[in-house]
Amino acid sequence: MADNLYLEDLGPESDDSMEAPEFEEFKVGEEKDVTADGGLKKKVLKKGSGWPRPEKGDKVFVHYVGTLLDGTKFDSSRDKGDPFTFELKAGRVIKGWDEGVATMTKGELCVLTCEPQYAYGDRGFPPTIPANATLQFEVELLSWESTKDITGDGGIIKTVVEEGKSWEQPKDKDEVTVEYKIFHNKEEVASSPQGGIEFVAGDEANSDCVIPAFSKCVTTMKKGEVAK
C-alpha cells in the first residue's frame, strides 16, 4: 500500500478568460467590516498575491503582533522568532482570527480589530488582557496547507502542496491528464510516464487511473495543483 501519493492535475483544458470567484475587496489602507455585526474589522496594509484563500480545516502559518487599543503590546510571534500555526475555523483561536484570516490571501498583511465578542470577552486573559477589551492584531498570512478528508471516513486524505492556477475543478466524466508519483516507506516505487496519464474523473472502475483514489481526488483539484 502506498504511504504517499503525489498528484499533479494537468487538465482538463480550461478557458483562461474565466474569472475567479468573487470575494469582498479590501483596498490597501481602507478599514471595512468583516462581519455583519461590525464586531470584526480589517484594514489591509499590504495586498497578498493571487485570489486563493485558506478554508476551514486548513493549517495556516501566520506572524502576528497583538496590541490593546492604547498601543500596549501583549504578544508577538515576531518577537518569539517563529510563525504561529493553527487549524482554521476549528475553534482553537479567538473567533476574530478564525473569521479574519479566512479573508486573507498569501502574503497579505493586515490589521484585525476584534471587539470583545471576537476576542476574549468578559473574561479577558489576565494579566495581559483586561475584560471586555477590544484588541488589534497585525497579521501576516505566510502560507497554508490544505488538508481534506476526501471520503469522509479517513480513507483518502489530501494535502495541497502547491495551489492550482485556476479556480475550476474537473467534474465527473471529464477527461483529465495527471502526473503522479507513488511512495512506500518514503521511497518512490512508481510514477507516471512523461506527459502523465489520461482517464475519466469520477469513474472508480476506470482501469486507466491506476488506483481508485485517483478518480476521487482529481475532482477536488484545480488545474496545475500538486497534492499528496
XYZ file of C-alpha atoms in Angstrom:
228
model
C 0.000 0.000 0.000
C 1.335 3.463 -0.851
C 2.122 5.766 2.051
C 2.184 8.900 -0.070
C 0.770 9.689 -3.473
C 1.739 12.873 -5.259
C -0.667 14.048 -7.950
C -0.482 16.959 -10.351
C -3.672 17.737 -12.234
C -2.766 18.968 -15.729
C -6.294 19.234 -17.112
C -8.941 19.373 -18.326
C -8.100 22.336 -20.508
C -9.885 25.416 -19.252
C -10.770 28.791 -20.658
C -8.147 31.148 -19.217
C -10.533 34.049 -19.763
C -12.800 32.805 -16.982
C -12.640 34.903 -13.842
C -12.004 33.814 -10.280
C -14.907 33.646 -7.811
C -15.991 36.958 -6.337
C -14.662 37.915 -2.903
C -15.114 41.020 -0.790
C -12.492 43.512 -1.956
C -10.349 45.118 0.744
C -8.320 48.040 -0.591
C -4.987 48.957 0.994
C -5.491 51.457 3.808
C -9.281 51.099 3.937
C -10.856 49.623 7.075
C -14.005 47.581 6.478
C -16.289 45.273 8.429
C -15.580 41.561 8.072
C -18.719 40.551 9.956
C -22.265 41.868 9.607
C -22.406 42.978 13.235
C -19.319 45.180 12.881
C -17.520 43.334 15.660
C -14.587 42.434 13.430
C -12.883 44.924 11.147
C -9.957 44.543 8.754
C -7.509 47.074 7.346
C -5.139 45.824 4.640
C -1.586 47.156 4.952
C -0.126 45.103 2.097
C -2.008 43.125 -0.514
C -1.277 39.434 -0.937
C -0.709 37.513 -4.137
C -3.405 35.796 -6.166
C -7.008 35.161 -5.126
C -6.945 31.789 -3.241
C -7.796 31.983 0.447
C -7.447 29.346 3.166
C -10.532 27.333 4.020
C -11.954 25.620 7.089
C -9.607 22.873 8.293
C -6.525 24.289 6.568
C -3.307 24.581 8.569
C -2.307 28.248 8.387
C 1.044 29.867 9.169
C 0.998 33.491 10.335
C 3.074 36.148 12.008
C 1.201 38.471 14.344
C 1.605 41.332 16.790
C -1.214 41.816 19.313
C -1.900 45.171 20.970
C -4.515 46.879 23.118
C -6.181 49.980 21.671
C -3.732 52.171 23.588
C -0.851 50.538 21.706
C 0.317 48.264 24.532
C 1.786 45.115 23.009
C 0.795 41.902 24.789
C 2.063 39.212 22.404
C 4.086 38.811 19.205
C 5.184 35.820 17.152
C 7.822 38.046 15.560
C 9.428 38.611 18.957
C 9.452 34.853 19.508
C 11.088 34.288 16.124
C 8.686 31.609 14.884
C 5.413 31.788 12.936
C 2.232 30.738 14.712
C 0.306 27.793 13.273
C -3.319 26.795 13.779
C -6.184 24.939 12.108
C -8.568 27.445 10.582
C -12.132 27.604 11.931
C -11.559 24.737 14.341
C -12.228 26.929 17.401
C -8.606 26.791 18.560
C -8.028 30.551 18.397
C -10.220 33.574 19.061
C -13.184 33.997 16.743
C -11.722 37.132 15.202
C -8.766 35.160 13.918
C -10.876 32.329 12.513
C -13.065 34.791 10.629
C -10.397 37.319 9.691
C -7.633 35.034 8.437
C -10.157 33.267 6.185
C -10.456 36.542 4.200
C -6.703 36.860 3.569
C -4.542 35.888 0.616
C -0.974 34.575 0.730
C 1.485 37.284 1.762
C -1.238 39.721 2.853
C -0.522 41.955 5.850
C -3.479 43.455 7.672
C -4.771 44.743 10.985
C -7.709 42.879 12.527
C -9.667 44.876 15.108
C -11.580 42.450 17.318
C -14.296 43.623 19.674
C -14.663 41.566 22.888
C -17.100 39.055 21.388
C -14.468 38.224 18.764
C -11.608 38.220 21.284
C -11.554 37.171 24.952
C -14.957 38.534 26.018
C -15.770 39.487 29.584
C -13.158 37.072 30.951
C -10.169 38.700 29.298
C -6.831 36.956 29.542
C -5.247 38.105 32.827
C -2.871 39.658 33.472
C -2.151 40.994 29.980
C -5.654 41.409 28.514
C -8.398 43.028 30.613
C -12.050 42.013 30.495
C -14.153 43.326 27.607
C -11.078 44.549 25.719
C -11.072 45.380 22.024
C -7.853 44.039 20.524
C -5.849 44.762 17.415
C -3.692 42.214 15.646
C -1.274 42.937 12.838
C -1.388 39.621 10.961
C 0.668 38.396 8.006
C -0.525 35.240 6.273
C 2.664 33.423 5.290
C 1.197 30.229 3.831
C -1.193 27.378 4.474
C -1.598 23.667 3.919
C -4.968 22.459 2.699
C -5.811 19.042 4.123
C -9.088 17.419 3.140
C -10.759 14.131 4.105
C -11.936 13.262 0.595
C -14.102 10.265 1.515
C -15.278 11.451 4.939
C -14.031 8.284 6.639
C -10.287 8.937 6.603
C -9.779 6.613 3.626
C -8.262 9.324 1.431
C -6.579 12.379 2.983
C -5.395 15.078 0.586
C -2.866 17.801 1.414
C -2.271 20.548 -1.143
C 1.445 21.074 -1.764
C 1.091 23.711 -4.481
C -2.010 25.716 -5.344
C -3.535 25.349 -8.793
C -3.516 28.001 -11.494
C -7.264 28.434 -11.827
C -10.402 28.001 -9.735
C -12.115 25.397 -11.918
C -12.246 21.735 -10.890
C -12.980 18.755 -13.149
C -16.416 17.201 -12.866
C -17.443 13.569 -13.044
C -16.947 12.147 -16.554
C -14.458 14.875 -17.552
C -11.297 13.539 -19.162
C -8.220 14.571 -17.167
C -4.451 14.282 -17.516
C -2.479 13.551 -14.336
C 1.162 13.088 -13.431
C 1.830 11.061 -10.289
C 4.453 9.521 -8.042
C 3.748 6.721 -5.536
C 5.824 6.327 -2.385
C 6.137 3.494 0.118
C 8.177 3.965 3.296
C 9.310 7.326 1.848
C 10.755 5.669 -1.249
C 9.379 6.224 -4.739
C 8.026 2.930 -6.101
C 6.135 4.061 -9.201
C 5.484 7.125 -11.344
C 3.530 8.176 -14.398
C 5.096 8.199 -17.858
C 6.279 11.537 -19.229
C 3.254 13.686 -20.003
C 1.068 11.883 -17.461
C -1.876 9.541 -17.904
C -5.413 10.232 -19.072
C -8.596 8.885 -17.504
C -12.202 9.809 -16.745
C -12.753 11.676 -13.464
C -15.198 10.165 -11.008
C -15.101 6.702 -12.580
C -13.554 4.461 -9.908
C -13.843 1.420 -12.168
C -11.698 3.103 -14.826
C -8.724 0.830 -15.447
C -6.641 3.729 -16.764
C -6.471 5.602 -13.450
C -4.090 3.098 -11.724
C -5.863 3.151 -8.338
C -9.451 4.194 -7.436
C -8.179 7.069 -5.235
C -7.017 8.946 -8.323
C -10.535 9.238 -9.697
C -11.936 10.640 -6.458
C -9.037 13.014 -5.785
C -8.949 14.775 -9.144
C -12.500 16.109 -8.759
C -11.261 18.122 -5.738
C -8.216 19.530 -7.587
C -7.598 22.582 -9.746
C -5.526 22.688 -12.920
C -1.802 22.693 -12.042
C -2.451 21.783 -8.387
C 0.048 19.463 -6.705
C -1.234 17.365 -3.814
C -0.246 14.379 -1.729
